Amino acid sequence: MPPRPERTAAAVISAPSTAPPVHPRPAATLAVTSAATAVALMTYTAPMVTLPDTAASLHTPLSAQAWLLNGTPLGLAALLLVAGSLADDYGRRRIFLSGTVALGITTALGALASSTWLFTLARVAQGAASAAILAASLGLLVHAFPAGPARIRATGIWGAFVSGGIAVGPVLAGGIASQWNWRWSYVALGAAALAVAAFAPRTLTESRAPRGGRPDLAGALTLGLALVALVAALTLGRDGWLRTPVTVLLVAAAVLITAFAAVEQRSAAPMLDLALLRQAPFLASSAGGFFTGFAVIALFSYLPTLLQQTLPMSAMATALLLMIWSGTSFLVALQARRLAGKISPRHQLALGFALHAAAVLTMLSAVDAGPWPLLLPGLVISGAGSGFLNAALPLLAVTSVPPDRAAMGSGANNTARYIGSAAGVALMIAISTSGGSLARGAQMALVVSAVLAVVGAALVWALRERRR
């Protein structure tokens, strides 16, 4: 019997498979990717209502509290596009599983943090793990569901679970914190991520883009470092934009982004095809993601803390109020798929931004002196707008790129979303703490969020594809 030839890891990755193709299981794929996405968003939103307790436990000064919220967006923004490209090239199932296991481990480690910076590092690692989940999920769904109504339904349900994770995360964290301690919420979320990871290997089938060429490691490195520098500068900027560290980080981000563009132009298999930046659908997807983070996610990331300090309200009460917003978003996102063929994703984005702008303006008097029931109409209307955004963004993300680059499209869209979120959180904290009184600052933050939403609506409305 002849000896078996040795095969290196690289050969195993790159060699074409001779085994018969394994057909995906659409329903199971949708269930597992939606569950993992919900857990990732629950981890993302957990600090929204526990921020005061976490800051007190870790002795975090007010100037550093933005890091407690921006740690996960930093990891997400830095690695989403990288994770999407790696998923397309090396296997979406492989990247998804790696991200789910890493999310479970890093979330549990966050519960053990003894200082602000250790907790922030754990949150950054959670963001990096979540990037792998979010970027690979849509690639897995595109492989499992053919183009048409089935894919529209699947991406709509997946988008609804984004809203669902946002809804459940603060309630879970607030409920656990009120009974035991804020740390136990991270233990529970870590266990949930590992539970999903245990089911995923038997459910998902591997898929990748049929591309040749070497991995774009230079592009991944330059872009990742550029986004880290940018988000760090945005977070530090709330204490003064003319300080030396902020200036150095902004200059570094500009230089690295320029280097990334040069690398992508020369790469045989670029991580991001720069020609997409001339395509209106891709620009609308990216702009929609950015302003969703900048105007919507940023406000509702910091609003629970503002309500606890201005009305005042308990962590659990603010979590339940936030659930009205995110629960409405979940229900609307589930039903928004019925608009396919009637209203384009781009117009759904414009509608979502318009509803958010109108909603937050109705909340101005309530954040000053209450009573809290005055917040309810705005929370419901903004939740409906968020539902349209969460339903339209994943569909536009995968339809604005070639079919074999679905994970990259998801990564690009979500990168824009979480860069916007990180910038927006820093902006909301800066505005709310510079208005003389916190109530006055909260009102100013609402007005700014409404203005940003109007800008987002106008931009995605204008970015229509020209007919040839």
PDB file of C-alpha atoms in Angstrom, residues 37-48 65-80 103 106-107 110 116-134 186 189 227-228 231-232 235 297 301 414-415 417-423 425:
ATOM      1  CA  THR A  37     -26.591  37.253  16.141  1.00  0.00           C
ATOM      2  CA  ALA A  38     -29.081  37.859  18.950  1.00  0.00           C
ATOM      3  CA  VAL A  39     -26.500  36.835  21.574  1.00  0.00           C
ATOM      4  CA  ALA A  40     -23.882  39.112  19.955  1.00  0.00           C
ATOM      5  CA  LEU A  41     -26.298  42.072  20.090  1.00  0.00           C
ATOM      6  CA  MET A  42     -27.321  41.199  23.658  1.00  0.00           C
ATOM      7  CA  THR A  43     -23.660  41.370  24.622  1.00  0.00           C
ATOM      8  CA  TYR A  44     -23.348  44.666  22.763  1.00  0.00           C
ATOM      9  CA  THR A  45     -26.302  46.285  24.557  1.00  0.00           C
ATOM     10  CA  ALA A  46     -25.785  44.830  28.044  1.00  0.00           C
ATOM     11  CA  PRO A  47     -23.853  47.869  29.392  1.00  0.00           C
ATOM     12  CA  MET A  48     -26.615  50.270  28.338  1.00  0.00           C
ATOM     13  CA  GLN A  65     -17.089  55.951  30.689  1.00  0.00           C
ATOM     14  CA  ALA A  66     -17.311  56.225  26.900  1.00  0.00           C
ATOM     15  CA  TRP A  67     -14.788  53.373  26.741  1.00  0.00           C
ATOM     16  CA  LEU A  68     -17.148  51.080  28.635  1.00  0.00           C
ATOM     17  CA  LEU A  69     -19.682  51.556  25.832  1.00  0.00           C
ATOM     18  CA  ASN A  70     -17.268  51.894  22.914  1.00  0.00           C
ATOM     19  CA  GLY A  71     -15.104  48.839  23.550  1.00  0.00           C
ATOM     20  CA  THR A  72     -17.336  46.497  21.564  1.00  0.00           C
ATOM     21  CA  PRO A  73     -17.918  48.967  18.683  1.00  0.00           C
ATOM     22  CA  LEU A  74     -14.143  49.346  18.473  1.00  0.00           C
ATOM     23  CA  GLY A  75     -13.657  45.610  17.957  1.00  0.00           C
ATOM     24  CA  LEU A  76     -16.598  45.439  15.578  1.00  0.00           C
ATOM     25  CA  ALA A  77     -15.495  48.373  13.442  1.00  0.00           C
ATOM     26  CA  ALA A  78     -11.894  47.177  13.250  1.00  0.00           C
ATOM     27  CA  LEU A  79     -12.621  43.592  12.192  1.00  0.00           C
ATOM     28  CA  LEU A  80     -16.022  43.406  10.478  1.00  0.00           C
ATOM     29  CA  LEU A 103     -17.602  35.453  22.061  1.00  0.00           C
ATOM     30  CA  THR A 106     -14.343  36.772  26.068  1.00  0.00           C
ATOM     31  CA  THR A 107     -17.776  37.644  27.480  1.00  0.00           C
ATOM     32  CA  GLY A 110     -15.429  40.447  31.038  1.00  0.00           C
ATOM     33  CA  THR A 116     -11.730  49.900  33.517  1.00  0.00           C
ATOM     34  CA  TRP A 117      -9.070  48.971  30.988  1.00  0.00           C
ATOM     35  CA  LEU A 118      -9.313  45.230  31.563  1.00  0.00           C
ATOM     36  CA  PHE A 119     -13.074  45.446  31.061  1.00  0.00           C
ATOM     37  CA  THR A 120     -12.577  47.596  27.956  1.00  0.00           C
ATOM     38  CA  LEU A 121     -10.099  45.076  26.506  1.00  0.00           C
ATOM     39  CA  ALA A 122     -12.617  42.294  27.120  1.00  0.00           C
ATOM     40  CA  ARG A 123     -15.281  44.378  25.373  1.00  0.00           C
ATOM     41  CA  VAL A 124     -12.971  44.976  22.393  1.00  0.00           C
ATOM     42  CA  ALA A 125     -12.393  41.224  22.149  1.00  0.00           C
ATOM     43  CA  GLN A 126     -16.160  40.659  22.330  1.00  0.00           C
ATOM     44  CA  GLY A 127     -16.572  43.083  19.437  1.00  0.00           C
ATOM     45  CA  ALA A 128     -13.962  41.235  17.388  1.00  0.00           C
ATOM     46  CA  ALA A 129     -15.729  37.925  18.018  1.00  0.00           C
ATOM     47  CA  SER A 130     -19.103  39.475  17.181  1.00  0.00           C
ATOM     48  CA  ALA A 131     -17.620  40.778  13.920  1.00  0.00           C
ATOM     49  CA  ALA A 132     -16.939  37.204  12.825  1.00  0.00           C
ATOM     50  CA  ILE A 133     -20.512  36.205  13.672  1.00  0.00           C
ATOM     51  CA  LEU A 134     -22.241  39.132  11.968  1.00  0.00           C
ATOM     52  CA  TYR A 186     -21.778  38.540  31.334  1.00  0.00           C
ATOM     53  CA  LEU A 189     -24.293  35.756  27.993  1.00  0.00           C
ATOM     54  CA  LEU A 227     -10.237  51.791  12.119  1.00  0.00           C
ATOM     55  CA  VAL A 228      -8.762  51.194  15.578  1.00  0.00           C
ATOM     56  CA  VAL A 231     -12.543  54.898  16.774  1.00  0.00           C
ATOM     57  CA  ALA A 232      -9.991  55.549  19.520  1.00  0.00           C
ATOM     58  CA  THR A 235     -13.722  58.210  21.827  1.00  0.00           C
ATOM     59  CA  ILE A 297     -27.808  53.237  17.995  1.00  0.00           C
ATOM     60  CA  SER A 301     -26.846  53.313  23.802  1.00  0.00           C
ATOM     61  CA  ASN A 414     -21.742  46.658   9.625  1.00  0.00           C
ATOM     62  CA  THR A 415     -18.330  48.330   9.712  1.00  0.00           C
ATOM     63  CA  ARG A 417     -22.737  50.970  11.313  1.00  0.00           C
ATOM     64  CA  TYR A 418     -20.375  50.521  14.249  1.00  0.00           C
ATOM     65  CA  ILE A 419     -17.996  53.294  13.239  1.00  0.00           C
ATOM     66  CA  GLY A 420     -21.092  55.495  13.300  1.00  0.00           C
ATOM     67  CA  SER A 421     -22.088  54.046  16.663  1.00  0.00           C
ATOM     68  CA  ALA A 422     -18.682  54.685  18.220  1.00  0.00           C
ATOM     69  CA  ALA A 423     -18.606  58.243  16.885  1.00  0.00           C
ATOM     70  CA  VAL A 425     -21.753  57.590  21.505  1.00  0.00           C
TER      71      VAL A 425
END
